[in-house]
Short mmCIF file of C-alpha atoms and ligand atoms in Angstrom, two decimals:
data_model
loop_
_atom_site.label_atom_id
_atom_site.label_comp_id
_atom_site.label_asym_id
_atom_site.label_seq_id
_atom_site.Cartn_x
_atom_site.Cartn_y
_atom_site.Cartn_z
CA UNK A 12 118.06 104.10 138.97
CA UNK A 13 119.13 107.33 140.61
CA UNK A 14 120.62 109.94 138.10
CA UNK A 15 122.97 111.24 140.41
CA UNK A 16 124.57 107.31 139.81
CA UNK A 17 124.58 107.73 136.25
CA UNK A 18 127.92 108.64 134.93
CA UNK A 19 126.70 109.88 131.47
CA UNK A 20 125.22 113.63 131.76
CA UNK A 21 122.94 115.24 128.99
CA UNK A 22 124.43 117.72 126.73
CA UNK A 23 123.41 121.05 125.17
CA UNK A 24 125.13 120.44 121.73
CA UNK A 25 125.33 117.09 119.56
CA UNK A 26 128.55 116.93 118.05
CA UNK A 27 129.20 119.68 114.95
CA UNK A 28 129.45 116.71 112.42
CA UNK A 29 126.62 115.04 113.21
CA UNK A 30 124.12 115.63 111.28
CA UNK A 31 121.17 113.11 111.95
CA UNK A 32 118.47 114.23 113.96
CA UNK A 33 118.47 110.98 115.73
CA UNK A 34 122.09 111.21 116.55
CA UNK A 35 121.66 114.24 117.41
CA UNK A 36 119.26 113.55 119.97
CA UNK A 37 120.60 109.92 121.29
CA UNK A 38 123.92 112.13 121.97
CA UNK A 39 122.38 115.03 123.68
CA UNK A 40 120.37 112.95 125.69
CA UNK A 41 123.35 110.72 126.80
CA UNK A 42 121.98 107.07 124.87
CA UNK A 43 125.04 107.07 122.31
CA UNK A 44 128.33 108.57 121.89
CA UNK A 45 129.94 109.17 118.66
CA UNK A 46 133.24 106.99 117.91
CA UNK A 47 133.01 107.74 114.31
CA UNK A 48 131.32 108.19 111.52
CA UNK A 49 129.08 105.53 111.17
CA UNK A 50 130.16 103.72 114.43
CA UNK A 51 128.83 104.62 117.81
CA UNK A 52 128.95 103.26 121.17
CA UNK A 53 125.58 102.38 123.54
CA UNK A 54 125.76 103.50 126.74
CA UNK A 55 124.02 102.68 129.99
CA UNK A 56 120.91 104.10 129.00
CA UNK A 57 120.86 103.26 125.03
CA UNK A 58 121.96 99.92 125.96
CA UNK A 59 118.59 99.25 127.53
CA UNK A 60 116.80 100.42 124.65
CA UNK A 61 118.77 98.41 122.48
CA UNK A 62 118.12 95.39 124.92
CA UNK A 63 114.16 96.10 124.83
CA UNK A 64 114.13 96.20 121.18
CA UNK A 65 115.88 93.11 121.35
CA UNK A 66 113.46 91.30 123.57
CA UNK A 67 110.59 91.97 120.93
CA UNK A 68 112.28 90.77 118.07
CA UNK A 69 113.73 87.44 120.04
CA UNK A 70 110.04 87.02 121.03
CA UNK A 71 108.61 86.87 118.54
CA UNK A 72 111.08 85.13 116.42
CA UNK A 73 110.77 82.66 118.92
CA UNK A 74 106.98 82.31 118.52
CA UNK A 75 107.94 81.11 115.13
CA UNK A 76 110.04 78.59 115.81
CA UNK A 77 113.08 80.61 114.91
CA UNK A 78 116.42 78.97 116.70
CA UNK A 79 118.39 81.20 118.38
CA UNK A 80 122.27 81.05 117.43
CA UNK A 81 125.37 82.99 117.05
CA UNK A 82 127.94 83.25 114.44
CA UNK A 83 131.33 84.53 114.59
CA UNK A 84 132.39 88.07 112.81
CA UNK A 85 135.55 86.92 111.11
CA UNK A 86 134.39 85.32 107.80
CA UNK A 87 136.37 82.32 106.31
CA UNK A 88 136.97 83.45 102.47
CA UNK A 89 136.67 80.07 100.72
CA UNK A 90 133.28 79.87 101.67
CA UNK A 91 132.62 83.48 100.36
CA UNK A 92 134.87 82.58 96.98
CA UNK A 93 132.19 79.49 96.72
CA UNK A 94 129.35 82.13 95.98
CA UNK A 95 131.21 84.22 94.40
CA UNK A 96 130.96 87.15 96.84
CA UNK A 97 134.41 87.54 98.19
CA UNK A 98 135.16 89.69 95.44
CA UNK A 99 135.21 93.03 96.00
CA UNK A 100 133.41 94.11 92.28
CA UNK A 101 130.85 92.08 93.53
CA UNK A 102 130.39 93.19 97.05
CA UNK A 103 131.98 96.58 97.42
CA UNK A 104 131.36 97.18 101.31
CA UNK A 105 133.53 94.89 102.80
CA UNK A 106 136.22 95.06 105.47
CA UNK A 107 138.84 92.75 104.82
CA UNK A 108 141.94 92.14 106.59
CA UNK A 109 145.28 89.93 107.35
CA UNK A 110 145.28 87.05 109.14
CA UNK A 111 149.17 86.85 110.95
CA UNK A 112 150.03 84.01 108.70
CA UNK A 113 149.63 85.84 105.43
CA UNK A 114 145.88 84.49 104.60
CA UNK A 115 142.62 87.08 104.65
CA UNK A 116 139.69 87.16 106.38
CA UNK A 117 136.72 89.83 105.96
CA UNK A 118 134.23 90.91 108.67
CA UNK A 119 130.63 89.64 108.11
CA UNK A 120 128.51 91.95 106.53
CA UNK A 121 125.62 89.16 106.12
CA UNK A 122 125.73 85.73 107.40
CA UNK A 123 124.26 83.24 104.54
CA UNK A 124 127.38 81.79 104.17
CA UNK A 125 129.03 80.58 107.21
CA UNK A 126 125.15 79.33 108.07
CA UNK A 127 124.28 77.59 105.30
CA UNK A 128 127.86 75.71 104.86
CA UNK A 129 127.13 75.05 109.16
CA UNK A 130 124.03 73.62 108.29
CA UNK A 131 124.89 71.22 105.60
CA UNK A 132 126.72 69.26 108.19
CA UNK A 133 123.30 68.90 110.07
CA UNK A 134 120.86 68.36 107.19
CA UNK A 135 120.80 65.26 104.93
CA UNK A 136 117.11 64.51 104.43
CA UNK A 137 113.62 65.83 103.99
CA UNK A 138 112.84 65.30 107.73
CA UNK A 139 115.26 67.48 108.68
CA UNK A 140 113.31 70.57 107.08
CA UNK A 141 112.04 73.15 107.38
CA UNK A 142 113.21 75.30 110.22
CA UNK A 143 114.88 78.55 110.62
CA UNK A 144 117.63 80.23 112.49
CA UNK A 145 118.76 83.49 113.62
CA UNK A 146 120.86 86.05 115.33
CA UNK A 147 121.44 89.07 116.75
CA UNK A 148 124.86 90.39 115.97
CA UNK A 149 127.28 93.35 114.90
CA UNK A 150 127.79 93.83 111.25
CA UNK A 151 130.24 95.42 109.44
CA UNK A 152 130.03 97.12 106.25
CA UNK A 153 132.30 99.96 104.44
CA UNK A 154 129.56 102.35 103.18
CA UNK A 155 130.04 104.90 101.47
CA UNK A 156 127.86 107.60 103.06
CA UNK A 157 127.30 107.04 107.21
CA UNK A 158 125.80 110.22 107.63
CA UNK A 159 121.90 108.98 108.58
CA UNK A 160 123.54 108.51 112.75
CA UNK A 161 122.61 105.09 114.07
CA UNK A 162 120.54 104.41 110.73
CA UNK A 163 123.47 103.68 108.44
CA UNK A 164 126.35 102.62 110.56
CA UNK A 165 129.53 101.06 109.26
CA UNK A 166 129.20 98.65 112.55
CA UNK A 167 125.89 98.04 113.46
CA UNK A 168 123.43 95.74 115.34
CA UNK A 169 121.20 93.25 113.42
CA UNK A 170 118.62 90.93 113.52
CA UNK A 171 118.89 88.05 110.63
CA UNK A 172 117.38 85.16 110.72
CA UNK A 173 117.15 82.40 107.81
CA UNK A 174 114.77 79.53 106.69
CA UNK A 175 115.34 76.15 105.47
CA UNK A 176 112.53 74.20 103.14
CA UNK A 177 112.81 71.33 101.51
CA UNK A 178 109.76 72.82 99.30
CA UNK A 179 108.47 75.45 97.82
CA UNK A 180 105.13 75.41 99.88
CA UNK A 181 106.72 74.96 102.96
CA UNK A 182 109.15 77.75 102.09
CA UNK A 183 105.90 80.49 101.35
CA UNK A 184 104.92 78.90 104.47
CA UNK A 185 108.04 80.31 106.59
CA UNK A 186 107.89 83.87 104.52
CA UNK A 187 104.19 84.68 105.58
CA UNK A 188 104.88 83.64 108.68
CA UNK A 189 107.90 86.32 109.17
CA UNK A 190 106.16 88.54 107.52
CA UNK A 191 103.33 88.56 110.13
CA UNK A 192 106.03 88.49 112.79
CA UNK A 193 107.51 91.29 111.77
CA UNK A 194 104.56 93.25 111.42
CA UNK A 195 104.11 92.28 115.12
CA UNK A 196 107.52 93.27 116.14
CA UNK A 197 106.84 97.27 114.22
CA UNK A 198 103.69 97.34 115.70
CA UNK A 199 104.86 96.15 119.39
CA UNK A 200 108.04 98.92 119.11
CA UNK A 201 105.37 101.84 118.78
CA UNK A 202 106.04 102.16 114.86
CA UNK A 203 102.61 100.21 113.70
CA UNK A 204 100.63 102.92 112.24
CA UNK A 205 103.72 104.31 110.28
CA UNK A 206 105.52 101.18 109.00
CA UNK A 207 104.12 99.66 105.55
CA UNK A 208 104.63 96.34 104.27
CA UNK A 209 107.04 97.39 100.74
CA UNK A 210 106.82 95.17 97.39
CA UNK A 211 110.56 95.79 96.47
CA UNK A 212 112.68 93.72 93.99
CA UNK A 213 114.28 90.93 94.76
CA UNK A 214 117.67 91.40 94.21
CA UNK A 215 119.74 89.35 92.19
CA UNK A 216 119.20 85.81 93.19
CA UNK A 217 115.57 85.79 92.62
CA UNK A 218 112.75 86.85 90.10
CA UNK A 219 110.23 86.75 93.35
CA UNK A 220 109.84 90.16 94.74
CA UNK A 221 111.32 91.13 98.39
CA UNK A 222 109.45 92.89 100.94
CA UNK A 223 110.64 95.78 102.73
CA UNK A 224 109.47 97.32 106.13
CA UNK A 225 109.04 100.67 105.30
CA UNK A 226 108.47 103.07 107.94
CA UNK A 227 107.41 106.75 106.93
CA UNK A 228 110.08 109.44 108.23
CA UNK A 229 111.38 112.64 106.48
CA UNK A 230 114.92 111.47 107.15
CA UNK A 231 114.27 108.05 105.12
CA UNK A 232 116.51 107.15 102.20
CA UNK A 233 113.48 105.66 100.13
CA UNK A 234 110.91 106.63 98.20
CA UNK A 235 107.52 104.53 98.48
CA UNK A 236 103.72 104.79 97.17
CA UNK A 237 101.46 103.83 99.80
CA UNK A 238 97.62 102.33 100.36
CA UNK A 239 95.52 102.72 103.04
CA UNK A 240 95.79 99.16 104.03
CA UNK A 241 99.58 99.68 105.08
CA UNK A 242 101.10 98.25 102.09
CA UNK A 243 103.24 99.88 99.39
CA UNK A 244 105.57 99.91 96.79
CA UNK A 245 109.21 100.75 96.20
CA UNK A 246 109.77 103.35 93.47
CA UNK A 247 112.81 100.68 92.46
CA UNK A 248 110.25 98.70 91.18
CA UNK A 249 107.00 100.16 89.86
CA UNK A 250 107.87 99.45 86.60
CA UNK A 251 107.44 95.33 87.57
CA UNK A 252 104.10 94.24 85.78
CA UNK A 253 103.34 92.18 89.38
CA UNK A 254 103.65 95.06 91.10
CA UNK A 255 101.63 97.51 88.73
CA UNK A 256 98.86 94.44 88.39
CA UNK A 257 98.49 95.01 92.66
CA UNK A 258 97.45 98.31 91.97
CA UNK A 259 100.76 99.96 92.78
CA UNK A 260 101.56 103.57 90.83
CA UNK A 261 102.58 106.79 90.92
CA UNK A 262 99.08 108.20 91.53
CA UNK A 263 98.88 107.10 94.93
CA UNK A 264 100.73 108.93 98.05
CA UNK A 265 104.22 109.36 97.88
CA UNK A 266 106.03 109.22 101.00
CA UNK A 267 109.57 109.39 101.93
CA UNK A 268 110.75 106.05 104.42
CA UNK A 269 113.35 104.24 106.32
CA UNK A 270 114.05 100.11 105.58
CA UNK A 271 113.81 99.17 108.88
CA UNK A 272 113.38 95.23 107.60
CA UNK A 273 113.28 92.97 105.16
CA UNK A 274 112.44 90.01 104.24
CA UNK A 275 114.08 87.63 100.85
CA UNK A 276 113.78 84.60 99.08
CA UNK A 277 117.23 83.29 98.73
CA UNK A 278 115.65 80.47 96.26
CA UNK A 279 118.46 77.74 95.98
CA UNK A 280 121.76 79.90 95.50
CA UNK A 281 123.11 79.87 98.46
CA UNK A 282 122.43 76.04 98.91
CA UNK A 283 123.54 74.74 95.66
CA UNK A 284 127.33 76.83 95.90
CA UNK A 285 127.90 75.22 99.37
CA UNK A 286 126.42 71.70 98.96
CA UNK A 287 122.97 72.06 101.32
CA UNK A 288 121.36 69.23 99.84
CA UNK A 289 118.66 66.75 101.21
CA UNK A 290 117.08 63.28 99.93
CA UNK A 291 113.17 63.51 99.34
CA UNK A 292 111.21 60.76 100.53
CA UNK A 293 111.44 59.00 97.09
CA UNK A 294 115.67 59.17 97.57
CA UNK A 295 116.00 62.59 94.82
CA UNK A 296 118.63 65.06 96.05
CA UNK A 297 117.73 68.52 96.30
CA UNK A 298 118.87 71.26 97.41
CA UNK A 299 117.26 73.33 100.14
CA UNK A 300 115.25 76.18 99.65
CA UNK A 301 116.29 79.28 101.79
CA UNK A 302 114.77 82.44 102.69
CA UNK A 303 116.29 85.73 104.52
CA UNK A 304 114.68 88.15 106.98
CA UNK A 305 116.84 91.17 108.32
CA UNK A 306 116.03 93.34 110.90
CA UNK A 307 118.22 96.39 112.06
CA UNK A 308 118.19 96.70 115.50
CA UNK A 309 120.25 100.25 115.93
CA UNK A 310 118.53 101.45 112.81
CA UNK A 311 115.14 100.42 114.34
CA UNK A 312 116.24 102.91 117.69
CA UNK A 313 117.00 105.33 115.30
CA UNK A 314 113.62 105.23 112.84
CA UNK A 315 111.87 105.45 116.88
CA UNK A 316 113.63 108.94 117.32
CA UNK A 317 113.69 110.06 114.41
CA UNK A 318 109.51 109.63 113.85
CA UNK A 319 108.52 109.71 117.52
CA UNK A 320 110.47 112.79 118.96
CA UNK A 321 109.58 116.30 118.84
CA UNK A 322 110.97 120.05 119.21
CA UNK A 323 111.78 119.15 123.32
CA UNK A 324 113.20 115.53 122.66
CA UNK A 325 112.54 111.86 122.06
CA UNK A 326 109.42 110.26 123.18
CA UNK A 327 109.69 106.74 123.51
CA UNK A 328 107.42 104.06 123.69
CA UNK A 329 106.95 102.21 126.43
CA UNK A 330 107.46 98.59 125.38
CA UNK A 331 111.47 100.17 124.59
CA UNK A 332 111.73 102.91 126.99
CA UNK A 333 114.57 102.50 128.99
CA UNK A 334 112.70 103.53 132.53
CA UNK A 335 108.58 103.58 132.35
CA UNK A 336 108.78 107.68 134.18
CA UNK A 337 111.19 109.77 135.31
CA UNK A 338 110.81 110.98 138.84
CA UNK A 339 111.30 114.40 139.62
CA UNK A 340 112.42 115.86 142.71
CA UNK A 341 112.21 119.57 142.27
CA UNK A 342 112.87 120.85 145.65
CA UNK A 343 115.94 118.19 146.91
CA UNK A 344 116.64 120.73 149.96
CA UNK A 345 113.08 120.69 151.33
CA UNK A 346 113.30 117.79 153.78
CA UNK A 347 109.38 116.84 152.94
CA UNK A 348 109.69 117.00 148.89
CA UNK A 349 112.93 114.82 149.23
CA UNK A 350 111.00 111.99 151.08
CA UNK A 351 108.30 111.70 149.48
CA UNK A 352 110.58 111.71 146.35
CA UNK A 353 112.54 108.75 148.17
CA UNK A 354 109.26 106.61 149.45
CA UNK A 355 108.22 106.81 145.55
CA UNK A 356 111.27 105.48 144.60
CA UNK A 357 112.18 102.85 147.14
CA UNK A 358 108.63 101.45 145.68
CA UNK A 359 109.72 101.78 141.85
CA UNK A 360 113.29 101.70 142.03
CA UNK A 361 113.69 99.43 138.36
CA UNK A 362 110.73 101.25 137.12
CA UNK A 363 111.75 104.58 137.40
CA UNK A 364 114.63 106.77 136.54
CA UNK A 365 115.01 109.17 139.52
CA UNK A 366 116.61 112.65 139.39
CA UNK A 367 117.33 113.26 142.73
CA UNK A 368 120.13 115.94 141.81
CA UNK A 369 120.58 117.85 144.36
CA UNK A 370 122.26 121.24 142.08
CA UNK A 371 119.81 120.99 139.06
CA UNK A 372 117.19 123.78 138.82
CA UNK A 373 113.62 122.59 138.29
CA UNK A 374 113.42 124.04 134.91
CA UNK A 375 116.72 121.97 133.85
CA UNK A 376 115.67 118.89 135.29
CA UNK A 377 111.70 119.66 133.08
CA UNK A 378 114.08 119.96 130.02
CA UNK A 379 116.27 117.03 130.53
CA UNK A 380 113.16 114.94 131.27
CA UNK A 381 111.76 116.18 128.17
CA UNK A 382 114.75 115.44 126.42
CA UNK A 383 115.18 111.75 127.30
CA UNK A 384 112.04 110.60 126.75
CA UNK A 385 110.46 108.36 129.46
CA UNK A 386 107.00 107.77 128.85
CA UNK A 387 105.71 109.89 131.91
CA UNK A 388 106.98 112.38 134.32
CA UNK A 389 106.07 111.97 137.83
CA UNK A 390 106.75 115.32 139.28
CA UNK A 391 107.13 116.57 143.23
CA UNK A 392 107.50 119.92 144.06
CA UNK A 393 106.22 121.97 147.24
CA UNK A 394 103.01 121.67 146.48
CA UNK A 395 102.77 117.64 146.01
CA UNK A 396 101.94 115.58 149.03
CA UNK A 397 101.09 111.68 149.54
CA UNK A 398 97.57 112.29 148.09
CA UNK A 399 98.27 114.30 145.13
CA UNK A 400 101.08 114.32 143.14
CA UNK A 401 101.35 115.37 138.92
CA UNK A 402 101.94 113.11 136.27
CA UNK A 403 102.66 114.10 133.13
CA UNK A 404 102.38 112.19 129.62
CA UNK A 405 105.45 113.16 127.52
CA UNK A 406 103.49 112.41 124.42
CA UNK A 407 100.37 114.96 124.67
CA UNK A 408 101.78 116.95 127.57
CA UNK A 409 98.64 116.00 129.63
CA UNK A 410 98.98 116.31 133.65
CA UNK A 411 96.74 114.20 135.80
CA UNK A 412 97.05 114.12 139.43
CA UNK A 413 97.27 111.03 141.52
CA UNK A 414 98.29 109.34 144.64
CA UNK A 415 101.29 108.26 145.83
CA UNK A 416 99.39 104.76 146.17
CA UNK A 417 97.72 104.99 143.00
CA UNK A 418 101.18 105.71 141.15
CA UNK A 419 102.79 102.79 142.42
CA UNK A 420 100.08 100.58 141.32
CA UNK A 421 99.92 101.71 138.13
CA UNK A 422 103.52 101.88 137.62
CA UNK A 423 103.76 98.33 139.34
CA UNK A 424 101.62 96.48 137.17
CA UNK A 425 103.38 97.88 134.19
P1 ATP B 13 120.03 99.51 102.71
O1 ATP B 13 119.33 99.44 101.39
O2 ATP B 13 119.42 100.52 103.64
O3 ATP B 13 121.52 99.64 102.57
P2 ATP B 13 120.25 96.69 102.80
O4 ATP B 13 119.35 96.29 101.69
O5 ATP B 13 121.70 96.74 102.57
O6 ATP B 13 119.75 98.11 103.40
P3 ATP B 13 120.13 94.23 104.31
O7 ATP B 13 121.49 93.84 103.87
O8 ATP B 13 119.02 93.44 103.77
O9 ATP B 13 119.91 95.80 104.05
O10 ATP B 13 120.07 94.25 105.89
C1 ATP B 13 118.90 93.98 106.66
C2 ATP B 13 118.49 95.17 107.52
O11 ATP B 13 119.61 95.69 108.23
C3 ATP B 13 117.97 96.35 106.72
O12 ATP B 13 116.60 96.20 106.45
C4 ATP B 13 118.23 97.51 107.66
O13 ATP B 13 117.19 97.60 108.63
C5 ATP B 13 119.49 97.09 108.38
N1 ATP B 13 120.69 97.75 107.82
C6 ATP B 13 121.26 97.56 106.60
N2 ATP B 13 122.35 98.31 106.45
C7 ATP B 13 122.50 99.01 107.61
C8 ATP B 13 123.46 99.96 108.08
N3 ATP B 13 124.50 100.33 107.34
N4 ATP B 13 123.29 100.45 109.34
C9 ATP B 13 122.25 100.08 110.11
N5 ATP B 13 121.32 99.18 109.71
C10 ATP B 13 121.44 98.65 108.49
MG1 MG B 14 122.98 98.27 102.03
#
C-alpha cells in the first residue's frame, strides 16, 4: 500500500486526555482515533492489526473444535432476569435502554445467556455433548474508569467462546485444551515469554479456581507472583489453601500485569436457570456443564504496544503487523532512487507499506517508520542500487544489506 493513498497521517501529539501509553501511540501513529473515553475507532491500518490478531485466535479456536457463531448485541431481559443478572446491584456495568414500545433491552456485556438459552433448543441428550462455541464481537460495558486506552474500553472487541459437557471429565477435558490454545495464541502474537498462566478465583459461580492470562507490563491493573515456569498467582487469591499448597506466595517475584484472557468454569449455573438439560445414556436428566474462555482482542493490541514499543514507537510482531516492512524512498526526486523504490514495490505491493511521499524529509519519513512499527525498514537512498540496498530490524536497530532479489525473496516467502 502506498502512503501517499492512505488518508490517515501520523501525528506529533496524542490527544491531551489520553493518558495510556498505548493510546497514545496507536493515535500518533494513525491505528486508532479517539471517539471517547473508553471507545475508539480502528482505522485502515489498526483494522489490520485487529484482523491479524483475529486470525490467530479463530485458528486456533478452530483447531479445537470451537464453532464459530455470532450473537446479536441487544440482550433480551427475561433471559438475563432468569439468572438473576439483569439487575443492576448485581451487574453494575450495564447499558440499558428503551425499546420504542416501552420494554428494555441492555447491550451485551457477556454472552452466556442468549447462548446457553440458543442452545437448549439444540441439545436434548448426552450425544449431543460436548462441544464449544464462540465469537468475536463488540461488548459493551459502563466502567467506571476507561482511562488504560484500548485496554479498558466501554465498547470493545472480544473473543468468548463457551463449552458444553455432559461430564465433568469431559468438561476438564475442554478447559486444558483452551488453556493450551491460548497459550498458543500469546505465544503466536509475540507476547509468549511475558504472558503467565494466573491461578485466580473463580468468581462467584464456582469454588474451582479461574485462570487468568497474565501478561507482565508496567501499565497492568494486576498484581501477580510469578515462577519460572510461566505460571503465577493472583494477589486476589493467595490466601486460597490450593493455591498456597502449589507453592504460590509472596516470596516469589512480584510483577505488575495486564488480563489479557481468561478462562472459567461456569459449573451448572447458567444451565440449570435456562433449562440446558440432557438425558444420560441410562434416561437421568442433567444439566450441562459449561465452561467460559474470554479473550480481548483490542486489549490484546494494546498489552502488544504497551510491552513491545519503545522511546521511537511500537514494534510489532510480525504474525500482527499490519505490513511485514516499510519501504522507504528517501530521495522521491532522483529519477533512479524513485525506480528502484517502484520495482521493489510492484514486487511486494501487499507486503509492504510504501512511503513514496514525495514532500517528506528523510529524517521524517526514519521517524514515522519508527513510529509505526513494521517489522523492518527497507531503505533507498542515493547510495542504494539493485545489488545493495539497507534493511533495518526495528527491534535491535540492526542494518544488513541485501539485494533487490534477495529482498523480494525473503519478503515473498513471508
Ligand atoms: P477486568 O478484570 O480487566 O475488568 P473481566 O474479568 O471483567 O476483566 P471478562 O469479563 O472475563 O473480564 O472478559 C474477558 C476478557 O475480555 C478479559 O480477560 C479481558 O482481556 C477483556 N476485557 C474485559 N473487560 C474489558 C474492557 N473493558 N476493555 C477491553 N477488554 C476487556
Ligand atoms: Mg471487568
Amino acid at each position: 500500500m502506498k502512503q501517499s493513498h492512505l488518508f490517515t497521517k501520523t501525528r506529533k501529539d496524542a490527544p491531551k486526555d489520553e493518558v495510556a501509553k498505548n493510546a497514545q501511540l496507536l493515535i500518533r501513529a494513525g491505528y486508532v482515533h479517539k471517539e471517547m473515553a473508553g471507545v475508539y475507532s480502528f482505522l485502515p491500518l489498526g483494522l489490520k492489526v485487529i484482523e491479524n490478531i483475529k486470525t490467530i485466535v479463530r485458528e486456533e479456536m478452530n483447531k479445537i473444535g470451537g464453532q464459530e457463531l455470532s450473537l446479536p448485541a441487544l440482550q433480551d431481559k427475561n433471559l438475563w432476569e432468569k439468572t438473576g443478572r439483569w439487575d443492576d446491584k448485581v451487574v453494575d456495568n450495564w447499558f440499558k435502554t428503551k425499546i420504542a414500545n416501552g420494554t428494555e433491552t441492555g447491550l451485551g456485556l457477556s454472552h452466556e445467556e442468549p447462548l446457553t438459552n440458543l442452545v437448549a433448543g439444540y441439545v436434548s441428550s448426552y450425544k449431543d455433548l460436548p462441544f464449544s462455541a464462540y465469537q468475536f464481537q463488540t461488548k459493551f460495558r459502563n466502567e467506571m474508569r476507561a482511562k488504560s486506552g484500548l485496554m479498558r474500553g466501554r465498547e470493545f472487541l472480544m473473543k468468548d467462546m463457551y463449552s458444553f459437557s455432559a461430564t465433568e471429565e469431559q468438561h476438564l477435558e475442554a478447559f486444558k485444551k483452551a488453556r493450551e490454545a491460548y497459550v498458543t495464541v500469546f505465544k503466536r502474537v509475540g507476547l509468549g515469554e511475558i504472558t503467565y498462566v494466573t491461578q485466580a478465583s473463580g468468581g462467584v459461580f464456582s469454588n474451582e479456581l479461574s485462570e487468568e492470562f497474565q501478561t507482565i507490563s508496567d501499565a497492568g491493573e494486576d498484581v501477580i507472583y510469578v515462577k519460572d515456569d510461566m505460571t503465577a498467582a493472583n494477589d486476589e487469591v493467595l490466601a486460597d489453601e490450593r493455591v498456597v499448597g502449589m507453592g504460590f506466595s509472596k516470596n516469589l517475584s512480584e510483577k505488575k500485569s495486564i488480563e489479557v484472557g481468561n478462562i472459567f468454569h461456569l459449573g451448572t449455573k447458567y444451565s440449570d436457570a435456562l433449562g440446558l438439560k440432557f438425558k444420560t445414556d441410562t434416561a437421568e436428566e442433567k444439566s450441562v456443564i459449561m465452561g467460559c474462555y474470554g479473550i480481548g482482542i483490542g486489549r490484546l493490541m494494546g498489552t502488544i504496544v504497551e510491552a513491545l514499543s519503545d522511546e521511537n514507537g511500537i514494534i510489532w510482531p510480525e504474525s500482527v503487523a499490519p505490513f511485514k516492512a516499510h519501504l522507504l524512498c528517501l530521495a522521491p526526486d532522483d529519477e533512479n532512487v524513485k525506480m528502484l523504490a517502484d520495482d521493489i514495490y510492484r514486487e511486494l505491493e501487499g507486503n509492504v507499506l510504501y512511503d513514496d511521499r514525495e514532500h517528506a524529509r528523510g529524517g521524517e519519513k526514519f521517524a514515522d517508520a519508527d513510529l509505526m512499527g513494521m517489522p523492518y525498514q527497507i531503505i533507498v537512498g542515493k547510495k542504494s542500487h539493485q545489488d545493495a540496498i539497507e534493511v533495518k530490524h526495528r527491534k535491535t536497530g540492526k542494518v544488513e544489506t541485501k539485494s533487490m532479489s534477495e529482498i523480494i525473496e525473503w519478503l515473498q516467502s513471508k
